[in-house]
PDB file of C-alpha atoms in Angstrom:
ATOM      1  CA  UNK A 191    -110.514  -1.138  22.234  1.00  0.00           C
ATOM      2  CA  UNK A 192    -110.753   2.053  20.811  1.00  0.00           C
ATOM      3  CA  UNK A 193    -111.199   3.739  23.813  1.00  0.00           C
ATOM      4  CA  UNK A 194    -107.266   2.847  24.961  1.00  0.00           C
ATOM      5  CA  UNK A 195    -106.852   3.664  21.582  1.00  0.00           C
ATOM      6  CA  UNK A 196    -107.624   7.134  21.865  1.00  0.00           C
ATOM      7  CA  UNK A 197    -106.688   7.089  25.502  1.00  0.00           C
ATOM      8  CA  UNK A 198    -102.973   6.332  24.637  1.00  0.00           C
ATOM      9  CA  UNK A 199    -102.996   8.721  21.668  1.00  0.00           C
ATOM     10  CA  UNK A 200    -104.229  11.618  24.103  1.00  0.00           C
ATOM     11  CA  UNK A 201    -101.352  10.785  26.342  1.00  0.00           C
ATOM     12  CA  UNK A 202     -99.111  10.704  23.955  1.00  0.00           C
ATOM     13  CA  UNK A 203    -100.281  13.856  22.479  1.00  0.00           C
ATOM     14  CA  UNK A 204    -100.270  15.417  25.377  1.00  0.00           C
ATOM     15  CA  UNK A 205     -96.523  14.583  26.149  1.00  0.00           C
ATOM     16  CA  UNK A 206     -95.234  15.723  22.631  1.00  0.00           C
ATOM     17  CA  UNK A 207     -97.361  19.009  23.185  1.00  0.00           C
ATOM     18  CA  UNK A 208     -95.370  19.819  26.752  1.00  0.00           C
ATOM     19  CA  UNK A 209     -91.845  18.838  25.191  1.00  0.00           C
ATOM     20  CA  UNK A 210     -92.568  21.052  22.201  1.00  0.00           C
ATOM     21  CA  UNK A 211     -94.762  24.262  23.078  1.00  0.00           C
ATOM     22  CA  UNK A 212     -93.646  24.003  26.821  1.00  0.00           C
ATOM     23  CA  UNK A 213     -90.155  23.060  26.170  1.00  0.00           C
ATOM     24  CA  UNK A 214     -90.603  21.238  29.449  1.00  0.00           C
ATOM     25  CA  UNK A 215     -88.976  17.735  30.838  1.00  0.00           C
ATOM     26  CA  UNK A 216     -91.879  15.055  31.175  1.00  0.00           C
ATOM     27  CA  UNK A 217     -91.486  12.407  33.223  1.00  0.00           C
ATOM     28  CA  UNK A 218     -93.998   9.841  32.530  1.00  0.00           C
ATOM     29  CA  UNK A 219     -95.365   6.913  34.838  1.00  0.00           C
ATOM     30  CA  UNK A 220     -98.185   4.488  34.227  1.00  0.00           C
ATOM     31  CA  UNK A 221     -99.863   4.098  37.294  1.00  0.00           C
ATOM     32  CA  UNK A 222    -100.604  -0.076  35.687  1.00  0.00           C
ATOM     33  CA  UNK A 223     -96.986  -0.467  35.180  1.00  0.00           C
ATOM     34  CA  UNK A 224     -94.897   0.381  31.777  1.00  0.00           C
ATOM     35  CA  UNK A 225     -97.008  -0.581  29.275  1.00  0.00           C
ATOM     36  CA  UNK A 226     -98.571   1.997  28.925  1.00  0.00           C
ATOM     37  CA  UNK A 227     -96.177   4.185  29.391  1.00  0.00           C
ATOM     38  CA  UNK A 228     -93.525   2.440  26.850  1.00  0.00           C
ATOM     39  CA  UNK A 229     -96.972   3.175  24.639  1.00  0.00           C
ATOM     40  CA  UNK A 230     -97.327   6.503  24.732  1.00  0.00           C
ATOM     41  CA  UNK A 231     -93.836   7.443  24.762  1.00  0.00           C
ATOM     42  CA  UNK A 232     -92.903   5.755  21.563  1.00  0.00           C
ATOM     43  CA  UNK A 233     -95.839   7.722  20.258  1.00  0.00           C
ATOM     44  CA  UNK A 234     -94.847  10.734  21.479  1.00  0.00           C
ATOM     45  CA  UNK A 235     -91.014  10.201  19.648  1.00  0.00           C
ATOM     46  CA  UNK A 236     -93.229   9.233  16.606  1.00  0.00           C
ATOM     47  CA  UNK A 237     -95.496  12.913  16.364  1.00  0.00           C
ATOM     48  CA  UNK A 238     -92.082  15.015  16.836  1.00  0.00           C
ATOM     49  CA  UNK A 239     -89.105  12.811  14.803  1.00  0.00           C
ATOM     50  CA  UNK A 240     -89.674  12.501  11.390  1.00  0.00           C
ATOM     51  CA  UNK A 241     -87.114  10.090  11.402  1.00  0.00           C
ATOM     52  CA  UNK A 242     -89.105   7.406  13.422  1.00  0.00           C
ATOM     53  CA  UNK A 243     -91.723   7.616  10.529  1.00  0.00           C
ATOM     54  CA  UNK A 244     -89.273   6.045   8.030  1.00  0.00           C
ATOM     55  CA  UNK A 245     -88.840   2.571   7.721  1.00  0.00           C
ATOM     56  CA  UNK A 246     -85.177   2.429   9.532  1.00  0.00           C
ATOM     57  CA  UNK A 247     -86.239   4.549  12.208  1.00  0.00           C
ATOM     58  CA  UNK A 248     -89.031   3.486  12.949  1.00  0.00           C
ATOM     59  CA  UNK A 249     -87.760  -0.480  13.239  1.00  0.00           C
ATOM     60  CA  UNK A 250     -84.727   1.447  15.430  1.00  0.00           C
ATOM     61  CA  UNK A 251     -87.710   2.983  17.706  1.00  0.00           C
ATOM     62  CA  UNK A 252     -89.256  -0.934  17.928  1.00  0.00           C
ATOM     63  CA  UNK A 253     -85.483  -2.185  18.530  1.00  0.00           C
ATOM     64  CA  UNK A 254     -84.610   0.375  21.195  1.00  0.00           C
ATOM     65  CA  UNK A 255     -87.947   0.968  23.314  1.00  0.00           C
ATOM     66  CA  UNK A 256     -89.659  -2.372  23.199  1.00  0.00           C
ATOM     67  CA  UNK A 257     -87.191  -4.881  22.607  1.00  0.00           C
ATOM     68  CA  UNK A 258     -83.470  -3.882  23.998  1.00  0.00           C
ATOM     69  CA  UNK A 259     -85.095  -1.998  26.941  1.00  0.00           C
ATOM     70  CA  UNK A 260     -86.493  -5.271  27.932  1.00  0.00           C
ATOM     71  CA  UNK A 261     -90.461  -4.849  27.507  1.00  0.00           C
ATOM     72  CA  UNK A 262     -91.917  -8.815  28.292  1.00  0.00           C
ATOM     73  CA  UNK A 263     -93.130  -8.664  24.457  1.00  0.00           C
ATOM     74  CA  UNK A 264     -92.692 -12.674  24.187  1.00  0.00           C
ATOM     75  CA  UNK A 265     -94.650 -13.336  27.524  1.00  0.00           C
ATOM     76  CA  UNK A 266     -97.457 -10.555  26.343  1.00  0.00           C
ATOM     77  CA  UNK A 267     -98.120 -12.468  23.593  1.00  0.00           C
ATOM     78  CA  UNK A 268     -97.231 -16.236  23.754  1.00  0.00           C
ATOM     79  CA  UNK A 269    -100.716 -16.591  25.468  1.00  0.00           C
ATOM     80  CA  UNK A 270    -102.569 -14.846  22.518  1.00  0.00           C
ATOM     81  CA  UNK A 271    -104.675 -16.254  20.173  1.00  0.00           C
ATOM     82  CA  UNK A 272    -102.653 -17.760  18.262  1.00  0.00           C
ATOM     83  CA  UNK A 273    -101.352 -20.069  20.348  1.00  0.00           C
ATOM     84  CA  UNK A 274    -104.302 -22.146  22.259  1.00  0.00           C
ATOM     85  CA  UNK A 275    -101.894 -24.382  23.638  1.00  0.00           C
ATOM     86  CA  UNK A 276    -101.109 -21.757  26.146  1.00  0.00           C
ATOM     87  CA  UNK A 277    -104.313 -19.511  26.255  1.00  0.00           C
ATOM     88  CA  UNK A 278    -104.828 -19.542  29.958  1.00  0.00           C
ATOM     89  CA  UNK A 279    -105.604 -16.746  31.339  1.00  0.00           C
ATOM     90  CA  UNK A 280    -102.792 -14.811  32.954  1.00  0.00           C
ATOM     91  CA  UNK A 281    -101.992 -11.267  34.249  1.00  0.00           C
ATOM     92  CA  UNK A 282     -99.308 -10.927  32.305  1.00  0.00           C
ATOM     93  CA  UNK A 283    -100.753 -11.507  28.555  1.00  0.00           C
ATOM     94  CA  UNK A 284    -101.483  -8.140  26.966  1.00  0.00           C
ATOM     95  CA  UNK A 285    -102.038  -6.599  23.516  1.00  0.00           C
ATOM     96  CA  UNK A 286     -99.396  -4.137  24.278  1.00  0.00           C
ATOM     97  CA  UNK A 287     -97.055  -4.026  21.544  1.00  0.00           C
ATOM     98  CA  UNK A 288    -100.742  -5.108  19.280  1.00  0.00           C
ATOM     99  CA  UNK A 289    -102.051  -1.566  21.063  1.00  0.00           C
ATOM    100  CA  UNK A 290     -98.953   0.288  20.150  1.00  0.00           C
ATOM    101  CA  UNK A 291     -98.857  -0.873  15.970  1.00  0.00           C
ATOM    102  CA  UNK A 292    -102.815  -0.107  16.252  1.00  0.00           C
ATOM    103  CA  UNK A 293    -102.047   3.856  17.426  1.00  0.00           C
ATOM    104  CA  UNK A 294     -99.117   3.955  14.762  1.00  0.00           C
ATOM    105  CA  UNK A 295    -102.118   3.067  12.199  1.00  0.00           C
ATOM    106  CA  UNK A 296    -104.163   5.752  13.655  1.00  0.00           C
ATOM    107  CA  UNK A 297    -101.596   8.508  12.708  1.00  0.00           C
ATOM    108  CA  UNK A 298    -100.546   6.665   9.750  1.00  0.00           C
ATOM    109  CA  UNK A 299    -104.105   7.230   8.061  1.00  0.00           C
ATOM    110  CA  UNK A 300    -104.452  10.639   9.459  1.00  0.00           C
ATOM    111  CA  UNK A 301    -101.023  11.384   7.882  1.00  0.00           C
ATOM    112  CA  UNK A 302    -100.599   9.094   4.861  1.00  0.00           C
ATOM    113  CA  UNK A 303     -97.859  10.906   3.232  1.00  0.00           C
ATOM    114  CA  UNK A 304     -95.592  11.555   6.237  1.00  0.00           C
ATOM    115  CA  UNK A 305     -94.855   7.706   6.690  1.00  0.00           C
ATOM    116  CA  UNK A 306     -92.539   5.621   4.934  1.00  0.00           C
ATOM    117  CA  UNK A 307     -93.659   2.565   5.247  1.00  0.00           C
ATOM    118  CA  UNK A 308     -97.026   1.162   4.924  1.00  0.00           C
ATOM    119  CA  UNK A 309     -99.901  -0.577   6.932  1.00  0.00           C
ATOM    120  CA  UNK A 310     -98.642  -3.640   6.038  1.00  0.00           C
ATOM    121  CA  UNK A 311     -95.352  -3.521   7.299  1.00  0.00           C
ATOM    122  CA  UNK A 312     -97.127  -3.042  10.677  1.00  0.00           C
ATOM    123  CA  UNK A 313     -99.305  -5.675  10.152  1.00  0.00           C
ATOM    124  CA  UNK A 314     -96.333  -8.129   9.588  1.00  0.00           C
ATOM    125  CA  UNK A 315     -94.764  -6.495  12.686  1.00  0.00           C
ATOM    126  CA  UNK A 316     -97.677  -7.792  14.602  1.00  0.00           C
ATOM    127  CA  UNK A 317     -97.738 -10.506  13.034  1.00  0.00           C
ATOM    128  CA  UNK A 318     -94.048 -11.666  14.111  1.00  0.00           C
ATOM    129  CA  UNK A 319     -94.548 -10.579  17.304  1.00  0.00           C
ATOM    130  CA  UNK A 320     -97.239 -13.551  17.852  1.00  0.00           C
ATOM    131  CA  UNK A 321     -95.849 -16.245  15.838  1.00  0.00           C
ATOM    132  CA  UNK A 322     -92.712 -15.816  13.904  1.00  0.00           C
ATOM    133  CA  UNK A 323     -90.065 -17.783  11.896  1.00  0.00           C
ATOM    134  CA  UNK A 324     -87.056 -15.025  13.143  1.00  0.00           C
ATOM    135  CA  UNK A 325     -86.289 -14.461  16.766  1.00  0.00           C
ATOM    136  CA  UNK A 326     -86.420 -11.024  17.128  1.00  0.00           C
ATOM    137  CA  UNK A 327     -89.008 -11.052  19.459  1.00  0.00           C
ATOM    138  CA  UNK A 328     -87.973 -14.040  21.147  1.00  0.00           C
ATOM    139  CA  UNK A 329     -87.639 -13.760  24.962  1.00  0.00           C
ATOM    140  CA  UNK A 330     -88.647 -10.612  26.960  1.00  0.00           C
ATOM    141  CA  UNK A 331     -84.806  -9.596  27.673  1.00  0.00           C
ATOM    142  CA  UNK A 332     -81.596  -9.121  26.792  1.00  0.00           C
ATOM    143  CA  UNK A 333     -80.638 -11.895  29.490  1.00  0.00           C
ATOM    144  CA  UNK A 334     -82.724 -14.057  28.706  1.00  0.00           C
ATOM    145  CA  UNK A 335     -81.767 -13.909  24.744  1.00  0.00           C
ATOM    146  CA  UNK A 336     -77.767 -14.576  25.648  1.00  0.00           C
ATOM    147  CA  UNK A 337     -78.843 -17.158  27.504  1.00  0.00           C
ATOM    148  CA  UNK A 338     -81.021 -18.631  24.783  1.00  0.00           C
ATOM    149  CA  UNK A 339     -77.662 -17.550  22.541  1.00  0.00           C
ATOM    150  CA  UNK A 340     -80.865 -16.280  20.051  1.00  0.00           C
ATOM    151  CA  UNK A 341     -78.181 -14.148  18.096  1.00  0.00           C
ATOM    152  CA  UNK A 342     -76.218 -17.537  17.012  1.00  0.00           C
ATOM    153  CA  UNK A 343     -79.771 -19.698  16.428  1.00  0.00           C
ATOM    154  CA  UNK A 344     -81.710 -17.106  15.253  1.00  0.00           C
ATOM    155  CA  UNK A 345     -82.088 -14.869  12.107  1.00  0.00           C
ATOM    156  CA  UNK A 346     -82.764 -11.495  12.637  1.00  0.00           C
ATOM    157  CA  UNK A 347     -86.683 -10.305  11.199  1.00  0.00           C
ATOM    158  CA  UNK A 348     -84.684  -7.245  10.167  1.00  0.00           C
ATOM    159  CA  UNK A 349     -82.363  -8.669   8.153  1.00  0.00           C
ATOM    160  CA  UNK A 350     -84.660  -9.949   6.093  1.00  0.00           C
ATOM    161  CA  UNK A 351     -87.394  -7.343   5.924  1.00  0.00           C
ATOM    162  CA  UNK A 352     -84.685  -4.810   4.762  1.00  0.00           C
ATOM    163  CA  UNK A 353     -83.553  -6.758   1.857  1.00  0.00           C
ATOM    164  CA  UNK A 354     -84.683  -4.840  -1.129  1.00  0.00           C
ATOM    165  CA  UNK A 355     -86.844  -7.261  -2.853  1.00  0.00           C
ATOM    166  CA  UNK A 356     -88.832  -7.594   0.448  1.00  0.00           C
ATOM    167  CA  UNK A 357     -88.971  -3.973   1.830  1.00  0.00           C
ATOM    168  CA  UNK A 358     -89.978  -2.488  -1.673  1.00  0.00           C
ATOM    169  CA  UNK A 359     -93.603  -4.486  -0.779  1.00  0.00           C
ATOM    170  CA  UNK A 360     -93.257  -2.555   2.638  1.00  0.00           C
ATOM    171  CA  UNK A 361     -92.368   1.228   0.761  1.00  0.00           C
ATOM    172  CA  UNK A 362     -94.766   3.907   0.612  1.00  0.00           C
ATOM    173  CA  UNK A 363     -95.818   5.300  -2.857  1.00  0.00           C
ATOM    174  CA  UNK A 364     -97.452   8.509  -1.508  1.00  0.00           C
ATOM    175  CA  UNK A 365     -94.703   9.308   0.974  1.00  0.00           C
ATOM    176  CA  UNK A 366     -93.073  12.591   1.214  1.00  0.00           C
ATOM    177  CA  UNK A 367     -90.402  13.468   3.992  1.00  0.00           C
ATOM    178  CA  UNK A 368     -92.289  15.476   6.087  1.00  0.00           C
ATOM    179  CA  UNK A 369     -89.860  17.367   8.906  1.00  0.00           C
ATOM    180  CA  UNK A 370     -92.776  18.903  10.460  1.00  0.00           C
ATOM    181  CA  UNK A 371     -94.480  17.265  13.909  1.00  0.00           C
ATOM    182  CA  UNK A 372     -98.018  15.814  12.913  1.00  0.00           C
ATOM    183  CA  UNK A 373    -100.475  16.513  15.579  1.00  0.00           C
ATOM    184  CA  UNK A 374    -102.920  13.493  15.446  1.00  0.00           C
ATOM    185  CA  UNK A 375    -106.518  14.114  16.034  1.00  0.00           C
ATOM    186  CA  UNK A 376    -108.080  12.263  18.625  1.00  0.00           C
ATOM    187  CA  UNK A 377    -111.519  12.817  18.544  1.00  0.00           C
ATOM    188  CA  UNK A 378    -114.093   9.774  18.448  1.00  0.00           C
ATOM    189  CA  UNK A 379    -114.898  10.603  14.814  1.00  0.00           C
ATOM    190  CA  UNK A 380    -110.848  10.582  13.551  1.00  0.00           C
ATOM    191  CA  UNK A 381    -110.471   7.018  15.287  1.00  0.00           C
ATOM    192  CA  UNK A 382    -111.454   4.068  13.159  1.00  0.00           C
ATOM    193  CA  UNK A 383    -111.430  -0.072  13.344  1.00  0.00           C
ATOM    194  CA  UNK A 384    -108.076  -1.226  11.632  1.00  0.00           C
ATOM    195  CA  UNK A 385    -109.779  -3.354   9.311  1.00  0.00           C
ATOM    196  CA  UNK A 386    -106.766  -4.955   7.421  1.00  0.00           C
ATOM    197  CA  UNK A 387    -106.024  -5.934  10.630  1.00  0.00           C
ATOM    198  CA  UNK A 388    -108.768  -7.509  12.122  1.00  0.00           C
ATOM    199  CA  UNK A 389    -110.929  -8.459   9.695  1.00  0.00           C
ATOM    200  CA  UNK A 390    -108.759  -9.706   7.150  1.00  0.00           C
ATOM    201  CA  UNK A 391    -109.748 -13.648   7.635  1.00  0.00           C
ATOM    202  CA  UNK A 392    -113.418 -12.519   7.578  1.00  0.00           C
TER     203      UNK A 392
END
């Protein structure tokens, strides 16, 4: 696991190095398809925009890049582990968007002070993308959500993460706006199990 790990933060550091030192267009293709790719581009915007490292941006990065540009988050994950009913194995279940808030953590506790939010705000963010009481990660498309008229049934997780008495749990104490890009290590040593993630029933 940690091997993609550091894979996709290489990548992704990589990418953010050629936009920035280079000041040169990257086009980026996953030669396994887009998940990858929607990976470590979202990581990329996350090293150079300080603004995707607050709490607003960063749920606008989620919004615009996994969800509105139509990344199959709903069929990644409805054959996970928490749901045995459908845990067959298929070629489309992946830990993509799991992958992705496991990365963010990476930087997060490299760079404690230059994130809003905290772990646990992307632990409930994986959390809702498995099993959820909201439907904002319902479906894997815009299409598919009209259809499902989602936006009518549905309450948004947003709405009700961002209401003050439920974001403050969310809120980083140590934070400081930090304008500068954070260049993540990714050497073996820097990468480290997300325990409050995966061992938090054990």
């Amino acid at each position: 696991w940690l091997t993609h790990v550091k894979e996709i933060l290489n990548c992704a550091c990589l990418i953010a190095q050629c936009l920035e030192k280079e000041n040169a267009s990257v086009v980026v293709h996953g030669s396994e398809g887009m998940d990858v790719t929607l990976c470590v581009t979202s990581l990329a915007q996350i090293i150079l925009n300080p603004d995707c490292r607050t709490v607003r941006g960063f749920e606008a990065l989620v919004v615009r890049e996994w969800i509105q540009a139509g990344h199959p988050i709903w069929s990644r994950t409805t054959k996970g582990p928490f749901n045995d009913s459908l845990a067959t194995k298929s070629k489309n279940h992946a830990p993509t968007f799991t992958i992705f808030l496991d990365s963010v953590w990476q930087i997060y506790h490299q760079f404690p002070c230059s994130f809003e939010f905290t772990e646990k705000f992307l632990i409930l963010l994986a959390d809702h993308a498995y099993f959820s009481n909201f439907g904002t990660f319902l479906a894997d498309c815009e299409c598919e959500r009209s259809i499902l008229d989602l936006k009518n049934k549905t309450v948004s997780l947003w709405s009700y993460v961002n209401r003050p008495e439920i974001i403050e749990n969310y809120l980083n104490p140590l934070y400081e706006p930090n304008v500068e890009i954070i260049w993540p290590s990714v050497a073996p040593v820097s990468l480290l199990l997300w325990q409050d993630m995966y061992l938090r029933w054990v």
